């Protein structure tokens, strides 16, 4: 049965999956949501015999119902290949009774690769299906991680170009090196004089420039976005929750139908929303444990029913979770309002006007599946330290937030169910914070020296992604003022 996509903010005509992927965001500013959550149509036993790619097909076909079998299988095959350093794609490691689902074996060693390696193919297939002959131009503003993952995903994908703007003095040395060494004839990287917000604002202005859009169309180009509200990023993230469950089943660590908990280090609420969708599809999940760092807007929300972004923004050692507006939460709000686009629209307007909203008791009662908590900086470091001391297993700062919150959950609830912790980045991505948590003697070392030291400590080989950028030549050296971003784009496109 066909799944169509509605906006969370109005009852306009629903669109097909491929149209929702192409548009990214609905014109009314809402997010696209499936008009129903499909149920898994294979048994858990059947799924347990499948490879990652096969499970991906069984999950994604239920959402992307206007893709043919051939189209979807081709997208999957192009995404989950040698770009990942293990055939398993998302392997699991047991430590102290919890299962760490390692989502960082892709090109940029963080979990964004899970979706950004397939999005370019979903997007170009969607363009073809909708008779779009323009070249797709992806514009992204990045504070570090997403930009590199998007570059890696789109590099040399036919029919696309990707332009990434980053704050010249606002990303780490390793992050900058990762971006400016990016290969691919269709990739463009620009450092701007300004901060991340300037980059973001500049990109939004270019997206909203109707005159430019018309001119681009004349020249055979159109913009699209790769950001995390695209359903083409959400759907591929459901896959690894199903995969991890059936793998536990296959290895006889759980019985069929036995419920597990899932812990997710959360920022924009995309990853944990995918776990929620997996549960709605029939995957036996008990609690969805939402872990925040000191930017604990979500913890407060689950406690009180009030979402309030009016607070100090804290820079932490888990920067990918330093977020005060979790965009994907809107999809959950819409759902617990009974798919009421008017009610959801009111709450989102309150958020954008006054920075806060409060849900009704009736809505709050539907959040029983969720548990929220947070870890401060000291607890996060201690979690990395203690896990390493006791087991030798090294986790990154984001995963450590999740691990710490899981400890709090267990203590509070005495729940001993089997638990999967989403491990969202390789410790090599945040080497300095990780190694300082293990032992504080390393402050004077260079970044790449630390990498070698971490390898010695953990016994884990330095990932290819890090090894490559050590010696890679700089291929992008564009720098511009924040007022020149549009000119840069036009220059790159030769228009
Ligand atoms: C993006 C990211 C997160 C947060 O994921 P959301 O889907 O935004 O909640 C957590 N950890 C890492 C390493 C990330 O890159």
CSV table of C-alpha atoms and ligand atoms in Angstrom, one decimal:
chain,number,residue,atom,x,y,z
A,1,UNK,CA,0.0,0.0,0.0
A,2,UNK,CA,1.3,3.4,-0.9
A,3,UNK,CA,2.6,5.7,1.8
A,4,UNK,CA,2.2,9.4,1.2
A,5,UNK,CA,3.8,12.3,3.0
A,6,UNK,CA,1.9,15.2,4.7
A,7,UNK,CA,3.3,18.4,6.1
A,8,UNK,CA,3.3,18.8,9.9
A,9,UNK,CA,1.9,22.3,9.4
A,10,UNK,CA,-1.0,22.2,7.0
A,11,UNK,CA,-3.4,19.7,5.4
A,12,UNK,CA,-2.3,20.3,1.8
A,13,UNK,CA,-2.1,17.6,-0.8
A,14,UNK,CA,0.1,14.8,0.4
A,15,UNK,CA,3.1,14.0,-1.8
A,16,UNK,CA,4.9,10.9,-2.9
A,17,UNK,CA,8.1,9.8,-1.2
A,18,UNK,CA,10.3,10.9,-4.1
A,19,UNK,CA,8.7,14.4,-4.1
A,20,UNK,CA,9.2,14.7,-0.4
A,21,UNK,CA,12.9,13.8,-0.8
A,22,UNK,CA,13.3,16.3,-3.6
A,23,UNK,CA,11.6,19.1,-1.6
A,24,UNK,CA,13.2,18.4,1.7
A,25,UNK,CA,11.0,20.8,3.6
A,26,UNK,CA,7.3,21.5,2.8
A,27,UNK,CA,6.6,25.0,1.4
A,28,UNK,CA,4.6,25.9,4.5
A,29,UNK,CA,7.7,25.3,6.6
A,30,UNK,CA,6.5,22.0,8.0
A,31,UNK,CA,8.3,18.7,7.9
A,32,UNK,CA,7.1,15.8,5.8
A,33,UNK,CA,5.7,12.8,7.8
A,34,UNK,CA,4.4,9.5,6.4
A,35,UNK,CA,0.6,9.3,6.5
A,36,UNK,CA,0.9,6.0,8.4
A,37,UNK,CA,3.8,4.0,9.9
A,38,UNK,CA,4.0,0.8,7.9
A,39,UNK,CA,4.4,-2.5,9.8
A,40,UNK,CA,7.4,-4.8,9.0
A,41,UNK,CA,6.2,-7.4,6.6
A,42,UNK,CA,8.9,-10.0,7.2
A,43,UNK,CA,9.3,-11.9,10.5
A,44,UNK,CA,12.2,-11.1,12.8
A,45,UNK,CA,13.5,-14.6,12.1
A,46,UNK,CA,13.5,-14.0,8.3
A,47,UNK,CA,15.2,-10.7,8.8
A,48,UNK,CA,17.8,-12.3,11.1
A,49,UNK,CA,19.2,-14.2,8.1
A,50,UNK,CA,19.7,-11.1,6.0
A,51,UNK,CA,22.7,-8.8,5.3
A,52,UNK,CA,22.6,-5.1,6.2
A,53,UNK,CA,21.7,-4.2,2.6
A,54,UNK,CA,18.9,-6.8,2.5
A,55,UNK,CA,17.4,-5.5,5.8
A,56,UNK,CA,17.8,-1.9,4.4
A,57,UNK,CA,15.7,-2.9,1.4
A,58,UNK,CA,13.0,-4.6,3.6
A,59,UNK,CA,12.6,-1.5,5.8
A,60,UNK,CA,13.0,1.2,3.2
A,61,UNK,CA,10.6,-0.3,0.6
A,62,UNK,CA,7.8,0.2,3.1
A,63,UNK,CA,8.4,3.9,3.2
A,64,UNK,CA,9.6,4.8,-0.3
A,65,UNK,CA,6.7,3.1,-2.0
A,66,UNK,CA,7.0,5.0,-5.3
A,67,UNK,CA,10.6,3.6,-5.8
A,68,UNK,CA,10.8,0.4,-7.9
A,69,UNK,CA,12.6,-2.6,-6.4
A,70,UNK,CA,15.4,-2.1,-8.9
A,71,UNK,CA,15.8,1.6,-8.1
A,72,UNK,CA,15.9,1.1,-4.3
A,73,UNK,CA,18.2,-1.9,-4.5
A,74,UNK,CA,20.6,0.1,-6.7
A,75,UNK,CA,20.6,3.0,-4.2
A,76,UNK,CA,21.4,0.7,-1.4
A,77,UNK,CA,24.1,-1.1,-3.3
A,78,UNK,CA,25.8,2.2,-4.1
A,79,UNK,CA,25.6,3.4,-0.5
A,80,UNK,CA,26.7,0.5,1.7
A,81,UNK,CA,29.8,-0.7,-0.1
A,82,UNK,CA,33.6,-0.4,0.4
A,83,UNK,CA,33.1,3.2,1.8
A,84,UNK,CA,32.5,1.3,5.0
A,85,UNK,CA,35.4,-0.4,6.6
A,86,UNK,CA,33.4,-3.5,7.6
A,87,UNK,CA,31.0,-5.6,5.6
A,88,UNK,CA,28.7,-5.6,8.6
A,89,UNK,CA,28.2,-1.9,8.1
A,90,UNK,CA,27.0,-1.4,11.7
A,91,UNK,CA,28.7,-3.9,14.0
A,92,UNK,CA,28.0,-4.3,17.7
A,93,UNK,CA,30.4,-4.5,20.6
A,94,UNK,CA,29.4,-5.8,24.0
A,95,UNK,CA,30.8,-4.0,27.0
A,96,UNK,CA,29.6,-4.3,30.6
A,97,UNK,CA,26.4,-5.9,29.5
A,98,UNK,CA,25.3,-3.3,27.0
A,99,UNK,CA,25.6,-3.5,23.3
A,100,UNK,CA,27.3,-0.6,21.5
A,101,UNK,CA,25.9,-0.3,18.0
A,102,UNK,CA,28.8,1.2,16.1
A,103,UNK,CA,27.4,3.6,13.5
A,104,UNK,CA,30.8,5.1,12.6
A,105,UNK,CA,32.3,2.7,10.1
A,106,UNK,CA,31.6,4.9,7.1
A,107,UNK,CA,33.7,7.5,5.2
A,108,UNK,CA,33.8,10.2,7.9
A,109,UNK,CA,33.7,7.9,10.9
A,110,UNK,CA,30.4,9.3,12.4
A,111,UNK,CA,26.8,8.2,12.3
A,112,UNK,CA,25.8,10.9,9.7
A,113,UNK,CA,27.4,8.6,7.1
A,114,UNK,CA,24.6,6.0,7.6
A,115,UNK,CA,22.1,8.3,5.9
A,116,UNK,CA,24.4,10.6,3.9
A,117,UNK,CA,25.9,7.8,2.0
A,118,UNK,CA,22.5,6.9,0.5
A,119,UNK,CA,20.8,10.3,0.3
A,120,UNK,CA,22.6,11.4,-2.9
A,121,UNK,CA,21.3,8.3,-4.7
A,122,UNK,CA,17.8,8.7,-3.3
A,123,UNK,CA,17.9,12.3,-4.5
A,124,UNK,CA,19.1,11.6,-8.0
A,125,UNK,CA,16.6,8.7,-8.4
A,126,UNK,CA,13.8,11.0,-7.1
A,127,UNK,CA,14.9,13.7,-9.7
A,128,UNK,CA,14.7,11.2,-12.5
A,129,UNK,CA,11.3,9.8,-11.4
A,130,UNK,CA,9.9,13.4,-11.3
A,131,UNK,CA,11.4,14.3,-14.7
A,132,UNK,CA,13.7,16.9,-13.2
A,133,UNK,CA,16.5,17.3,-15.7
A,134,UNK,CA,18.3,20.1,-13.8
A,135,UNK,CA,21.5,19.4,-12.1
A,136,UNK,CA,20.9,19.3,-8.3
A,137,UNK,CA,23.0,21.7,-6.3
A,138,UNK,CA,23.4,20.9,-2.6
A,139,UNK,CA,24.1,23.9,-0.4
A,140,UNK,CA,25.2,23.3,3.2
A,141,UNK,CA,26.3,25.4,6.1
A,142,UNK,CA,28.3,23.4,8.6
A,143,UNK,CA,29.9,23.7,12.0
A,144,UNK,CA,32.1,20.7,11.1
A,145,UNK,CA,30.7,17.2,10.8
A,146,UNK,CA,27.7,17.4,8.5
A,147,UNK,CA,29.6,19.2,5.9
A,148,UNK,CA,32.2,16.5,5.6
A,149,UNK,CA,29.7,13.7,5.6
A,150,UNK,CA,27.7,15.5,2.9
A,151,UNK,CA,30.8,16.1,0.8
A,152,UNK,CA,31.8,12.5,1.0
A,153,UNK,CA,28.3,11.3,0.2
A,154,UNK,CA,27.8,13.5,-2.9
A,155,UNK,CA,31.4,13.5,-4.2
A,156,UNK,CA,31.3,12.4,-7.9
A,157,UNK,CA,27.6,11.5,-7.8
A,158,UNK,CA,26.4,12.2,-11.3
A,159,UNK,CA,23.8,15.0,-11.7
A,160,UNK,CA,24.8,16.7,-8.4
A,161,UNK,CA,27.1,19.4,-7.1
A,162,UNK,CA,27.8,20.2,-3.5
A,163,UNK,CA,28.9,23.5,-2.0
A,164,UNK,CA,29.8,23.7,1.7
A,165,UNK,CA,30.3,26.9,3.7
A,166,UNK,CA,32.0,26.7,7.0
A,167,UNK,CA,33.2,29.3,9.5
A,168,UNK,CA,36.8,29.8,8.8
A,169,UNK,CA,37.8,30.0,12.4
A,170,UNK,CA,35.0,28.0,13.9
A,171,UNK,CA,35.9,24.4,13.2
A,172,UNK,CA,38.6,22.1,14.6
A,173,UNK,CA,41.9,21.7,12.6
A,174,UNK,CA,41.0,18.0,11.9
A,175,UNK,CA,37.5,19.0,10.7
A,176,UNK,CA,38.9,21.7,8.4
A,177,UNK,CA,41.5,19.4,7.0
A,178,UNK,CA,38.9,16.7,6.4
A,179,UNK,CA,36.9,19.2,4.3
A,180,UNK,CA,39.6,21.0,2.4
A,181,UNK,CA,41.1,17.8,1.2
A,182,UNK,CA,37.8,16.5,-0.2
A,183,UNK,CA,38.2,14.9,-3.6
A,184,UNK,CA,35.5,15.0,-6.3
A,185,UNK,CA,35.0,17.2,-9.4
A,186,UNK,CA,31.6,18.3,-8.1
A,187,UNK,CA,32.7,19.4,-4.6
A,188,UNK,CA,33.3,23.0,-3.5
A,189,UNK,CA,34.3,24.1,0.0
A,190,UNK,CA,34.5,27.7,1.2
A,191,UNK,CA,35.6,29.2,4.5
A,192,UNK,CA,33.7,32.3,5.4
A,193,UNK,CA,34.7,35.2,7.6
A,194,UNK,CA,32.0,34.8,10.2
A,195,UNK,CA,30.5,32.3,12.6
A,196,UNK,CA,28.3,29.3,12.0
A,197,UNK,CA,25.1,31.3,12.3
A,198,UNK,CA,26.4,33.7,9.5
A,199,UNK,CA,27.0,30.7,7.3
A,200,UNK,CA,23.6,29.3,8.1
A,201,UNK,CA,21.8,32.6,7.5
A,202,UNK,CA,23.7,33.1,4.2
A,203,UNK,CA,22.6,29.7,3.0
A,204,UNK,CA,19.0,30.3,4.0
A,205,UNK,CA,19.0,33.6,2.1
A,206,UNK,CA,20.3,31.9,-1.1
A,207,UNK,CA,17.7,29.2,-0.7
A,208,UNK,CA,15.0,31.8,-0.4
A,209,UNK,CA,16.1,33.9,-3.4
A,210,UNK,CA,13.3,33.4,-5.9
A,211,UNK,CA,15.1,35.5,-8.6
A,212,UNK,CA,18.2,33.4,-8.3
A,213,UNK,CA,16.1,30.2,-8.4
A,214,UNK,CA,14.5,31.2,-11.7
A,215,UNK,CA,17.9,32.2,-13.2
A,216,UNK,CA,19.4,28.9,-12.1
A,217,UNK,CA,16.5,27.0,-13.6
A,218,UNK,CA,17.1,28.7,-16.9
A,219,UNK,CA,20.7,27.5,-16.7
A,220,UNK,CA,19.8,24.0,-15.8
A,221,UNK,CA,20.4,24.0,-12.0
A,222,UNK,CA,18.2,23.7,-8.9
A,223,UNK,CA,19.0,23.8,-5.2
A,224,UNK,CA,18.3,21.1,-2.7
A,225,UNK,CA,19.3,20.5,0.9
A,226,UNK,CA,20.9,17.6,2.6
A,227,UNK,CA,19.9,18.6,6.1
A,228,UNK,CA,18.6,16.2,8.7
A,229,UNK,CA,14.9,17.0,8.3
A,230,UNK,CA,14.8,15.3,4.9
A,231,UNK,CA,12.9,12.0,5.1
A,232,UNK,CA,15.6,10.7,2.8
A,233,UNK,CA,17.9,10.9,5.9
A,234,UNK,CA,15.3,9.7,8.4
A,235,UNK,CA,14.2,6.5,6.7
A,236,UNK,CA,17.7,5.0,6.3
A,237,UNK,CA,18.3,5.5,10.0
A,238,UNK,CA,15.4,3.1,10.9
A,239,UNK,CA,17.3,0.3,9.3
A,240,UNK,CA,20.1,-0.1,11.8
A,241,UNK,CA,17.7,-0.5,14.7
A,242,UNK,CA,16.0,-3.3,13.0
A,243,UNK,CA,19.4,-4.8,12.0
A,244,UNK,CA,20.7,-4.6,15.6
A,245,UNK,CA,17.7,-6.3,17.0
A,246,UNK,CA,17.7,-9.2,14.5
A,247,UNK,CA,21.4,-9.7,15.0
A,248,UNK,CA,20.9,-10.1,18.8
A,249,UNK,CA,18.3,-12.6,17.9
A,250,UNK,CA,20.5,-14.5,15.5
A,251,UNK,CA,23.3,-14.7,18.1
A,252,UNK,CA,20.7,-16.0,20.6
A,253,UNK,CA,21.3,-13.1,23.0
A,254,UNK,CA,17.6,-12.4,23.1
A,255,UNK,CA,14.4,-14.5,22.4
A,256,UNK,CA,12.2,-13.6,19.5
A,257,UNK,CA,9.8,-10.9,20.6
A,258,UNK,CA,11.8,-10.0,23.7
A,259,UNK,CA,11.8,-6.3,24.3
A,260,UNK,CA,15.0,-4.3,24.3
A,261,UNK,CA,15.9,-0.7,25.3
A,262,UNK,CA,17.6,1.7,22.9
A,263,UNK,CA,19.8,4.6,24.1
A,264,UNK,CA,20.5,7.5,21.7
A,265,UNK,CA,22.8,10.5,22.2
A,266,UNK,CA,20.5,13.2,20.9
A,267,UNK,CA,20.8,16.6,19.3
A,268,UNK,CA,18.4,17.3,16.5
A,269,UNK,CA,16.2,14.3,17.5
A,270,UNK,CA,16.6,12.6,14.1
A,271,UNK,CA,18.4,9.4,15.3
A,272,UNK,CA,16.0,8.7,18.2
A,273,UNK,CA,13.0,9.5,16.1
A,274,UNK,CA,14.1,6.7,13.7
A,275,UNK,CA,14.2,4.3,16.7
A,276,UNK,CA,10.7,5.5,17.6
A,277,UNK,CA,9.5,4.7,14.0
A,278,UNK,CA,11.2,1.3,14.3
A,279,UNK,CA,9.1,0.6,17.4
A,280,UNK,CA,5.9,1.7,15.7
A,281,UNK,CA,6.7,-0.7,12.9
A,282,UNK,CA,6.6,-3.6,15.3
A,283,UNK,CA,10.2,-3.9,16.5
A,284,UNK,CA,10.1,-5.0,20.1
A,285,UNK,CA,11.5,-1.9,21.8
A,286,UNK,CA,10.6,-1.1,25.4
A,287,UNK,CA,12.0,2.3,26.3
A,288,UNK,CA,13.6,5.0,24.0
A,289,UNK,CA,16.2,6.6,26.2
A,290,UNK,CA,17.0,10.1,25.1
A,291,UNK,CA,20.5,11.2,26.2
A,292,UNK,CA,21.4,14.9,26.2
A,293,UNK,CA,24.6,16.8,27.2
A,294,UNK,CA,24.5,20.0,29.2
A,295,UNK,CA,22.2,21.6,26.6
A,296,UNK,CA,19.4,19.6,28.2
A,297,UNK,CA,16.4,21.1,26.5
A,298,UNK,CA,15.0,17.6,25.8
A,299,UNK,CA,15.5,16.3,29.3
A,300,UNK,CA,13.5,19.3,30.7
A,301,UNK,CA,10.9,18.7,28.0
A,302,UNK,CA,10.3,15.1,28.9
A,303,UNK,CA,10.2,16.1,32.6
A,304,UNK,CA,7.8,19.0,32.4
A,305,UNK,CA,6.1,19.0,29.0
A,306,UNK,CA,7.6,22.4,28.3
A,307,UNK,CA,10.1,22.9,25.5
A,308,UNK,CA,12.1,26.0,26.3
A,309,UNK,CA,15.1,27.2,24.3
A,310,UNK,CA,15.5,30.4,26.3
A,311,UNK,CA,18.7,29.4,28.1
A,312,UNK,CA,22.4,29.7,27.8
A,313,UNK,CA,24.0,27.8,24.9
A,314,UNK,CA,26.8,25.6,26.3
A,315,UNK,CA,29.8,24.5,24.3
A,316,UNK,CA,30.6,20.9,25.3
A,317,UNK,CA,32.9,18.1,24.3
A,318,UNK,CA,30.0,16.5,22.4
A,319,UNK,CA,29.6,19.4,19.9
A,320,UNK,CA,27.2,17.5,17.5
A,321,UNK,CA,24.7,17.6,20.4
A,322,UNK,CA,25.1,21.3,21.2
A,323,UNK,CA,21.6,22.2,19.9
A,324,UNK,CA,18.8,24.2,21.5
A,325,UNK,CA,16.2,23.6,18.8
A,326,UNK,CA,15.8,19.9,18.0
A,327,UNK,CA,14.1,20.2,14.6
A,328,UNK,CA,13.0,16.6,14.2
A,329,UNK,CA,11.0,16.7,17.5
A,330,UNK,CA,8.3,18.5,15.5
A,331,UNK,CA,7.4,15.1,13.9
A,332,UNK,CA,6.8,13.6,17.3
A,333,UNK,CA,4.8,16.6,18.5
A,334,UNK,CA,2.6,16.4,15.3
A,335,UNK,CA,2.0,12.7,16.0
A,336,UNK,CA,1.1,13.0,19.7
A,337,UNK,CA,-1.2,15.9,18.8
A,338,UNK,CA,-3.2,13.3,16.9
A,339,UNK,CA,-1.7,14.4,13.5
A,340,UNK,CA,-3.3,17.8,14.1
A,341,UNK,CA,-1.4,20.2,11.8
A,342,UNK,CA,-3.2,23.2,13.3
A,343,UNK,CA,-2.2,22.4,16.9
A,344,UNK,CA,1.4,21.6,15.9
A,345,UNK,CA,1.6,24.8,13.9
A,346,UNK,CA,0.5,26.8,16.9
A,347,UNK,CA,3.2,25.2,19.1
A,348,UNK,CA,5.9,25.8,16.5
A,349,UNK,CA,4.8,29.4,16.1
A,350,UNK,CA,5.1,29.8,19.9
A,351,UNK,CA,8.6,28.3,19.7
A,352,UNK,CA,9.7,30.7,16.9
A,353,UNK,CA,8.1,33.7,18.5
A,354,UNK,CA,8.8,33.3,22.2
A,355,UNK,CA,11.2,30.4,22.2
A,356,UNK,CA,9.0,28.0,24.2
A,357,UNK,CA,5.8,25.9,24.1
A,358,UNK,CA,4.0,23.6,26.5
A,359,UNK,CA,2.1,20.4,25.3
A,360,UNK,CA,-1.2,19.3,26.8
A,361,UNK,CA,-1.4,16.5,29.4
A,362,UNK,CA,-3.1,14.3,26.9
A,363,UNK,CA,-0.1,14.7,24.6
A,364,UNK,CA,2.4,14.2,27.4
A,365,UNK,CA,0.7,10.9,28.4
A,366,UNK,CA,1.8,9.6,25.0
A,367,UNK,CA,5.4,10.0,25.8
A,368,UNK,CA,5.7,7.1,28.2
A,369,UNK,CA,7.9,5.2,25.8
A,370,UNK,CA,10.5,7.9,26.2
A,371,UNK,CA,12.9,8.4,29.1
A,372,UNK,CA,15.1,11.5,29.1
A,373,UNK,CA,18.2,12.3,31.1
A,374,UNK,CA,21.6,14.1,30.6
A,375,UNK,CA,25.3,13.9,31.5
A,376,UNK,CA,27.4,16.9,32.4
A,377,UNK,CA,31.0,17.3,31.2
A,378,UNK,CA,32.6,15.7,34.2
A,379,UNK,CA,30.3,12.7,34.1
A,380,UNK,CA,30.9,12.3,30.4
A,381,UNK,CA,34.7,12.2,30.8
A,382,UNK,CA,34.4,9.8,33.8
A,383,UNK,CA,32.3,7.5,31.7
A,384,UNK,CA,35.0,7.3,29.0
A,385,UNK,CA,37.7,6.8,31.7
A,386,UNK,CA,35.9,4.2,33.7
A,387,UNK,CA,34.7,2.1,30.8
A,388,UNK,CA,38.2,2.1,29.4
A,389,UNK,CA,39.8,1.2,32.7
A,390,UNK,CA,37.4,-1.7,33.3
A,391,UNK,CA,37.1,-3.1,29.8
A,392,UNK,CA,39.7,-1.5,27.5
A,393,UNK,CA,36.9,-0.4,25.2
A,394,UNK,CA,37.2,3.3,24.1
A,395,UNK,CA,34.1,5.3,23.2
A,396,UNK,CA,33.7,8.9,22.0
A,397,UNK,CA,32.2,11.8,23.9
A,398,UNK,CA,28.8,11.6,22.3
A,399,UNK,CA,28.5,7.9,23.0
A,400,UNK,CA,29.7,8.5,26.5
A,401,UNK,CA,26.8,10.8,27.1
A,402,UNK,CA,24.5,8.0,26.1
A,403,UNK,CA,26.4,5.4,28.2
A,404,UNK,CA,26.3,7.6,31.3
A,405,UNK,CA,22.6,8.3,30.9
A,406,UNK,CA,22.0,4.6,30.5
A,407,UNK,CA,23.7,4.1,33.9
A,408,UNK,CA,21.3,6.6,35.5
A,409,UNK,CA,18.3,4.9,33.9
A,410,UNK,CA,19.3,1.5,35.2
A,411,UNK,CA,19.8,2.9,38.7
A,412,UNK,CA,16.5,4.7,38.7
A,413,UNK,CA,14.3,2.0,37.2
A,414,UNK,CA,16.2,-1.3,38.0
A,415,UNK,CA,15.3,-2.3,34.5
A,416,UNK,CA,17.7,-5.1,33.3
A,417,UNK,CA,16.4,-5.6,29.8
A,418,UNK,CA,18.9,-6.0,27.0
A,419,UNK,CA,20.0,-2.6,25.8
A,420,UNK,CA,21.5,-1.2,22.6
A,421,UNK,CA,23.4,2.0,22.8
A,422,UNK,CA,23.8,4.0,19.6
A,423,UNK,CA,27.5,4.7,19.2
A,424,UNK,CA,27.6,7.7,17.0
A,425,UNK,CA,31.2,8.6,16.4
A,426,UNK,CA,34.6,7.0,16.4
A,427,UNK,CA,36.8,8.0,19.3
A,428,UNK,CA,39.3,9.1,16.7
A,429,UNK,CA,36.9,11.9,15.6
A,430,UNK,CA,37.2,13.5,19.1
A,431,UNK,CA,40.7,12.3,20.0
A,432,UNK,CA,41.7,15.1,22.3
A,433,UNK,CA,38.6,15.0,24.5
A,434,UNK,CA,38.7,11.2,24.6
A,435,UNK,CA,42.3,10.8,25.4
A,436,UNK,CA,42.2,13.6,28.0
A,437,UNK,CA,39.4,11.7,29.7
A,438,UNK,CA,41.4,8.6,29.9
A,439,UNK,CA,44.6,10.3,31.1
A,440,UNK,CA,45.2,14.0,31.5
A,441,UNK,CA,48.9,14.1,30.5
A,442,UNK,CA,48.4,14.8,26.8
A,443,UNK,CA,47.6,18.5,26.6
A,444,UNK,CA,50.8,19.4,24.9
A,445,UNK,CA,50.6,16.9,22.0
A,446,UNK,CA,49.7,17.7,18.4
A,447,UNK,CA,46.4,16.3,17.1
A,448,UNK,CA,48.0,13.6,15.0
A,449,UNK,CA,50.4,12.5,17.8
A,450,UNK,CA,47.3,12.0,19.9
A,451,UNK,CA,45.8,9.8,17.2
A,452,UNK,CA,48.8,7.5,17.4
A,453,UNK,CA,48.7,7.5,21.2
A,454,UNK,CA,45.0,6.6,21.2
A,455,UNK,CA,45.7,3.7,18.8
A,456,UNK,CA,48.4,2.5,21.3
A,457,UNK,CA,46.0,2.7,24.2
A,458,UNK,CA,42.9,1.2,22.5
A,459,UNK,CA,44.6,-1.4,20.3
A,460,UNK,CA,42.2,-0.2,17.5
A,461,UNK,CA,43.8,0.6,14.2
A,462,UNK,CA,43.7,4.3,13.1
A,463,UNK,CA,40.7,4.5,10.7
A,464,UNK,CA,41.4,5.1,7.0
A,465,UNK,CA,39.5,8.4,7.2
A,466,UNK,CA,42.1,9.8,9.6
A,467,UNK,CA,45.1,8.2,8.0
A,468,UNK,CA,44.2,9.7,4.6
A,469,UNK,CA,43.9,13.3,5.7
A,470,UNK,CA,47.3,13.3,7.4
A,471,UNK,CA,49.1,13.6,4.1
A,472,UNK,CA,46.3,14.5,1.7
A,473,UNK,CA,46.9,17.7,-0.3
A,474,UNK,CA,44.6,20.7,0.2
A,475,UNK,CA,42.2,20.9,-2.7
A,476,UNK,CA,40.0,23.8,-1.6
A,477,UNK,CA,41.3,27.2,-0.5
A,478,UNK,CA,38.4,29.5,-1.1
A,479,UNK,CA,37.7,32.1,1.5
A,480,UNK,CA,35.0,34.8,1.3
A,481,UNK,CA,33.2,37.4,3.3
A,482,UNK,CA,29.7,36.4,4.6
A,483,UNK,CA,28.2,38.9,2.2
A,484,UNK,CA,29.8,37.2,-0.9
A,485,UNK,CA,28.3,33.7,-0.6
A,486,UNK,CA,25.8,34.1,-3.4
A,487,UNK,CA,28.6,35.3,-5.8
A,488,UNK,CA,30.7,32.4,-4.8
A,489,UNK,CA,27.9,30.0,-5.7
A,490,UNK,CA,27.3,31.6,-9.1
A,491,UNK,CA,31.0,31.6,-9.8
A,492,UNK,CA,31.2,27.8,-9.1
A,493,UNK,CA,28.3,27.1,-11.3
A,494,UNK,CA,29.7,29.3,-14.1
A,495,UNK,CA,26.5,31.3,-14.4
B,1,LIG,C1,24.5,14.4,14.7
B,1,LIG,C2,25.1,13.6,15.8
B,1,LIG,C3,24.4,13.3,16.9
B,1,LIG,C4,23.0,13.8,17.1
B,1,LIG,O1,22.1,13.1,16.3
B,1,LIG,P1,20.6,13.7,16.0
B,1,LIG,O2,20.0,12.9,15.0
B,1,LIG,O3,20.8,15.1,15.6
B,1,LIG,O4,19.9,13.7,17.3
B,1,LIG,C5,25.0,12.6,17.9
B,1,LIG,N1,26.3,12.2,17.8
B,1,LIG,C6,27.0,12.5,16.7
B,1,LIG,C7,28.5,12.1,16.7
B,1,LIG,C8,26.5,13.2,15.7
B,1,LIG,O5,27.2,13.5,14.6
